[in-house]
Amino acid sequence: IIDWSSRLNYTVDTFTIGIFLNTTAVGIYSVGLRLSEALLRMTNQLQVFLFPAIVHRAVEGRIEDQRELLLRGTRSQLPIAMALCGSVAAVADVLIRTWIGTGFEEGVLTAQLLCAVVILRAWMAMPGTLLKGCGRHVFLAKVSAVTAVANVLLSVVLVNVLGIVGVALGTLFPAATIAAFVIFPVACREVELSVFEGYRQVGW
């Protein structure tokens, strides 16, 4: 369910655009989507290697070690994502024009919004992996499913108002809300860390 929800969250956008707009809009949106997918592959790997360590510490009840993994992993992964995605977002207009050519200017803003989504996914990678490793996979599956459904519904509403930018916002808003107010706070509580302290240690 978690994997299905993730695919629905981040691959249904072009389908929505194709239904409500046209194939030209799909092509323009796909430029930013391909950039974000490449950035995700570069920034979303660390938690995969740390998953066995999280499970091992969960089995042994080593809360302090789990807390250290959560903080160090997030502090390592998030700045890399911010640096890469921020750089791409800053030069998105030049990058897209050089890569594809003219006529894709409308895709610049969507590419920047999708870069922000990649940063959110990098931020949530360790907390999500921690919850899976600590036996909270059912909770994570429910949250992922709700996020996916919210993404689809919001994209359908916004695509008629804002076009392809609305679809990107439909992906960004649910991801940001769930990340800030659900997944990260629950992961902090799982390792007996206050949410404020979690934000302070990761952000500051």
Short mmCIF file of C-alpha atoms in Angstrom, two decimals:
data_model
loop_
_atom_site.label_atom_id
_atom_site.label_comp_id
_atom_site.label_asym_id
_atom_site.label_seq_id
_atom_site.Cartn_x
_atom_site.Cartn_y
_atom_site.Cartn_z
CA ILE A 1 0.00 0.00 0.00
CA ILE A 2 2.87 2.37 0.81
CA ASP A 3 4.52 1.71 -2.57
CA TRP A 4 1.21 1.95 -4.44
CA SER A 5 0.40 5.23 -2.71
CA SER A 6 3.82 6.64 -3.57
CA ARG A 7 3.36 5.77 -7.23
CA LEU A 8 -0.14 7.25 -7.25
CA ASN A 9 1.20 10.37 -5.55
CA TYR A 10 3.94 11.09 -8.03
CA THR A 11 3.02 9.41 -11.32
CA VAL A 12 -0.68 10.16 -11.77
CA ASP A 13 -0.07 13.85 -12.48
CA THR A 14 0.54 13.41 -16.20
CA PHE A 15 -2.59 11.26 -16.43
CA THR A 16 -4.62 14.03 -14.79
CA ILE A 17 -3.17 16.66 -17.13
CA GLY A 18 -3.88 14.46 -20.15
CA ILE A 19 -7.53 14.10 -19.15
CA PHE A 20 -8.26 17.73 -18.31
CA LEU A 21 -5.83 19.59 -20.60
CA ASN A 22 -3.98 18.15 -23.60
CA THR A 23 -0.88 16.22 -24.60
CA THR A 24 1.11 19.43 -25.12
CA ALA A 25 0.59 20.27 -21.45
CA VAL A 26 1.69 16.73 -20.55
CA GLY A 27 4.93 17.27 -22.47
CA ILE A 28 5.62 20.59 -20.74
CA TYR A 29 4.90 19.13 -17.29
CA SER A 30 7.03 16.06 -18.00
CA VAL A 31 10.16 18.19 -18.30
CA GLY A 32 9.95 19.24 -14.64
CA LEU A 33 8.82 15.75 -13.67
CA ARG A 34 11.91 14.15 -15.24
CA LEU A 35 14.17 16.63 -13.47
CA SER A 36 12.52 15.89 -10.13
CA GLU A 37 12.80 12.12 -10.68
CA ALA A 38 16.53 12.46 -11.37
CA LEU A 39 16.98 14.59 -8.27
CA LEU A 40 15.01 12.08 -6.20
CA ARG A 41 17.29 9.24 -7.28
CA MET A 42 20.32 11.27 -6.18
CA THR A 43 18.92 12.34 -2.81
CA ASN A 44 16.70 9.49 -1.62
CA GLN A 45 19.09 6.59 -0.99
CA LEU A 46 20.53 6.86 2.50
CA GLN A 47 17.49 5.53 4.37
CA VAL A 48 17.48 2.37 2.21
CA PHE A 49 20.89 1.40 3.57
CA LEU A 50 19.98 2.36 7.13
CA PHE A 51 16.74 0.35 7.26
CA PRO A 52 18.38 -2.86 8.62
CA ALA A 53 20.12 -0.80 11.32
CA ILE A 54 16.79 0.78 12.30
CA VAL A 55 15.09 -2.62 12.56
CA HIS A 56 17.99 -4.04 14.58
CA ARG A 57 17.85 -1.18 17.08
CA ALA A 58 14.05 -1.41 17.28
CA VAL A 59 14.22 -5.13 18.11
CA GLU A 60 16.74 -4.44 20.86
CA GLY A 61 14.77 -1.45 22.17
CA ARG A 62 17.67 0.98 21.75
CA ILE A 63 15.65 4.20 21.64
CA GLU A 64 18.66 6.50 21.95
CA ASP A 65 20.37 4.85 18.99
CA GLN A 66 17.18 5.11 16.93
CA ARG A 67 16.95 8.78 17.83
CA GLU A 68 20.54 9.30 16.73
CA LEU A 69 19.89 7.55 13.41
CA LEU A 70 16.79 9.67 12.80
CA LEU A 71 18.58 12.95 13.48
CA ARG A 72 21.88 12.15 11.76
CA GLY A 73 20.21 10.57 8.74
CA THR A 74 17.84 13.48 8.24
CA ARG A 75 20.58 16.05 8.82
CA SER A 76 22.72 14.30 6.19
CA GLN A 77 20.05 13.77 3.57
CA LEU A 78 18.08 17.01 3.81
CA PRO A 79 20.95 19.49 3.13
CA ILE A 80 22.05 17.48 0.09
CA ALA A 81 18.50 17.62 -1.29
CA MET A 82 18.19 21.32 -0.52
CA ALA A 83 21.50 22.10 -2.23
CA LEU A 84 20.79 20.06 -5.37
CA CYS A 85 17.11 20.95 -5.72
CA GLY A 86 17.69 24.59 -4.77
CA SER A 87 20.37 24.89 -7.43
CA VAL A 88 18.17 23.32 -10.10
CA ALA A 89 15.19 25.47 -9.10
CA ALA A 90 17.31 28.65 -9.21
CA VAL A 91 18.44 28.04 -12.78
CA ALA A 92 15.39 26.12 -13.99
CA ASP A 93 14.57 28.63 -16.74
CA VAL A 94 18.08 28.52 -18.23
CA LEU A 95 18.40 24.77 -17.70
CA ILE A 96 15.12 23.93 -19.44
CA ARG A 97 15.75 26.34 -22.31
CA THR A 98 19.25 24.89 -22.87
CA TRP A 99 18.11 21.28 -22.48
CA ILE A 100 14.81 21.30 -24.40
CA GLY A 101 14.71 24.61 -26.22
CA THR A 102 12.15 27.40 -26.32
CA GLY A 103 8.42 26.90 -25.88
CA PHE A 104 8.64 25.19 -22.48
CA GLU A 105 8.71 28.34 -20.32
CA GLU A 106 5.43 27.34 -18.67
CA GLY A 107 7.19 24.32 -17.22
CA VAL A 108 9.72 26.37 -15.23
CA LEU A 109 7.43 27.04 -12.26
CA THR A 110 6.20 23.45 -12.18
CA ALA A 111 9.82 22.23 -12.17
CA GLN A 112 10.57 24.51 -9.21
CA LEU A 113 7.51 23.26 -7.32
CA LEU A 114 8.46 19.65 -7.99
CA CYS A 115 11.98 20.40 -6.70
CA ALA A 116 10.32 21.46 -3.45
CA VAL A 117 8.45 18.13 -3.41
CA VAL A 118 11.77 16.28 -3.70
CA ILE A 119 13.10 18.22 -0.70
CA LEU A 120 10.01 17.20 1.28
CA ARG A 121 10.49 13.57 0.29
CA ALA A 122 14.13 13.70 1.35
CA TRP A 123 13.07 15.24 4.67
CA MET A 124 10.50 12.48 5.25
CA ALA A 125 12.67 9.60 4.06
CA MET A 126 14.31 8.84 7.42
CA PRO A 127 11.20 9.43 9.57
CA GLY A 128 9.15 7.22 7.25
CA THR A 129 11.79 4.50 7.25
CA LEU A 130 12.03 4.72 11.03
CA LEU A 131 8.28 4.21 11.38
CA LYS A 132 8.40 1.17 9.10
CA GLY A 133 11.34 -0.28 11.00
CA CYS A 134 9.63 0.25 14.36
CA GLY A 135 6.47 -1.61 13.36
CA ARG A 136 4.36 1.44 12.49
CA HIS A 137 3.98 0.37 8.86
CA VAL A 138 0.18 0.14 9.08
CA PHE A 139 -0.03 3.75 10.25
CA LEU A 140 2.37 4.80 7.49
CA ALA A 141 0.32 2.93 4.89
CA LYS A 142 -2.86 4.74 5.97
CA VAL A 143 -1.13 8.13 5.89
CA SER A 144 0.38 7.40 2.48
CA ALA A 145 -3.01 6.35 1.09
CA VAL A 146 -4.70 9.50 2.41
CA THR A 147 -1.94 11.66 0.92
CA ALA A 148 -2.29 9.95 -2.45
CA VAL A 149 -6.06 10.42 -2.56
CA ALA A 150 -5.73 14.06 -1.44
CA ASN A 151 -3.15 14.62 -4.16
CA VAL A 152 -5.43 13.27 -6.88
CA LEU A 153 -8.50 15.19 -5.71
CA LEU A 154 -6.63 18.45 -5.22
CA SER A 155 -4.92 18.12 -8.59
CA VAL A 156 -8.27 17.56 -10.31
CA VAL A 157 -9.64 20.72 -8.69
CA LEU A 158 -6.59 22.91 -9.31
CA VAL A 159 -5.83 21.79 -12.87
CA ASN A 160 -9.00 23.50 -14.06
CA VAL A 161 -8.02 26.74 -12.28
CA LEU A 162 -4.23 26.95 -12.60
CA GLY A 163 -3.37 24.45 -15.31
CA ILE A 164 -0.20 22.39 -14.89
CA VAL A 165 0.92 24.60 -11.99
CA GLY A 166 -2.22 23.51 -10.16
CA VAL A 167 -1.25 19.86 -10.58
CA ALA A 168 2.19 20.55 -9.13
CA LEU A 169 0.58 22.38 -6.20
CA GLY A 170 -1.79 19.45 -5.78
CA THR A 171 1.27 17.29 -5.21
CA LEU A 172 3.11 19.79 -3.01
CA PHE A 173 0.37 20.76 -0.54
CA PRO A 174 -0.59 17.27 0.73
CA ALA A 175 3.06 16.20 0.92
CA ALA A 176 4.00 19.29 2.93
CA THR A 177 1.02 18.98 5.28
CA ILE A 178 1.54 15.30 6.01
CA ALA A 179 5.29 15.75 6.41
CA ALA A 180 5.14 18.67 8.83
CA PHE A 181 2.12 17.70 10.91
CA VAL A 182 1.98 13.90 10.82
CA ILE A 183 5.02 11.84 9.81
CA PHE A 184 7.82 13.86 11.39
CA PRO A 185 5.98 14.48 14.71
CA VAL A 186 5.01 10.80 15.03
CA ALA A 187 8.58 9.71 14.26
CA CYS A 188 9.86 12.08 16.94
CA ARG A 189 7.45 10.65 19.50
CA GLU A 190 8.52 7.15 18.50
CA VAL A 191 12.09 7.92 19.60
CA GLU A 192 10.96 9.91 22.66
CA LEU A 193 11.93 13.28 21.22
CA SER A 194 9.77 16.39 21.40
CA VAL A 195 8.64 17.75 18.06
CA PHE A 196 10.14 21.17 18.83
CA GLU A 197 13.47 19.57 19.69
CA GLY A 198 13.30 17.47 16.54
CA TYR A 199 12.78 20.53 14.36
CA ARG A 200 15.48 22.41 16.23
CA GLN A 201 18.09 19.66 15.93
CA VAL A 202 17.36 18.92 12.27
CA GLY A 203 16.74 22.47 11.09
CA TRP A 204 19.13 24.51 13.20
#
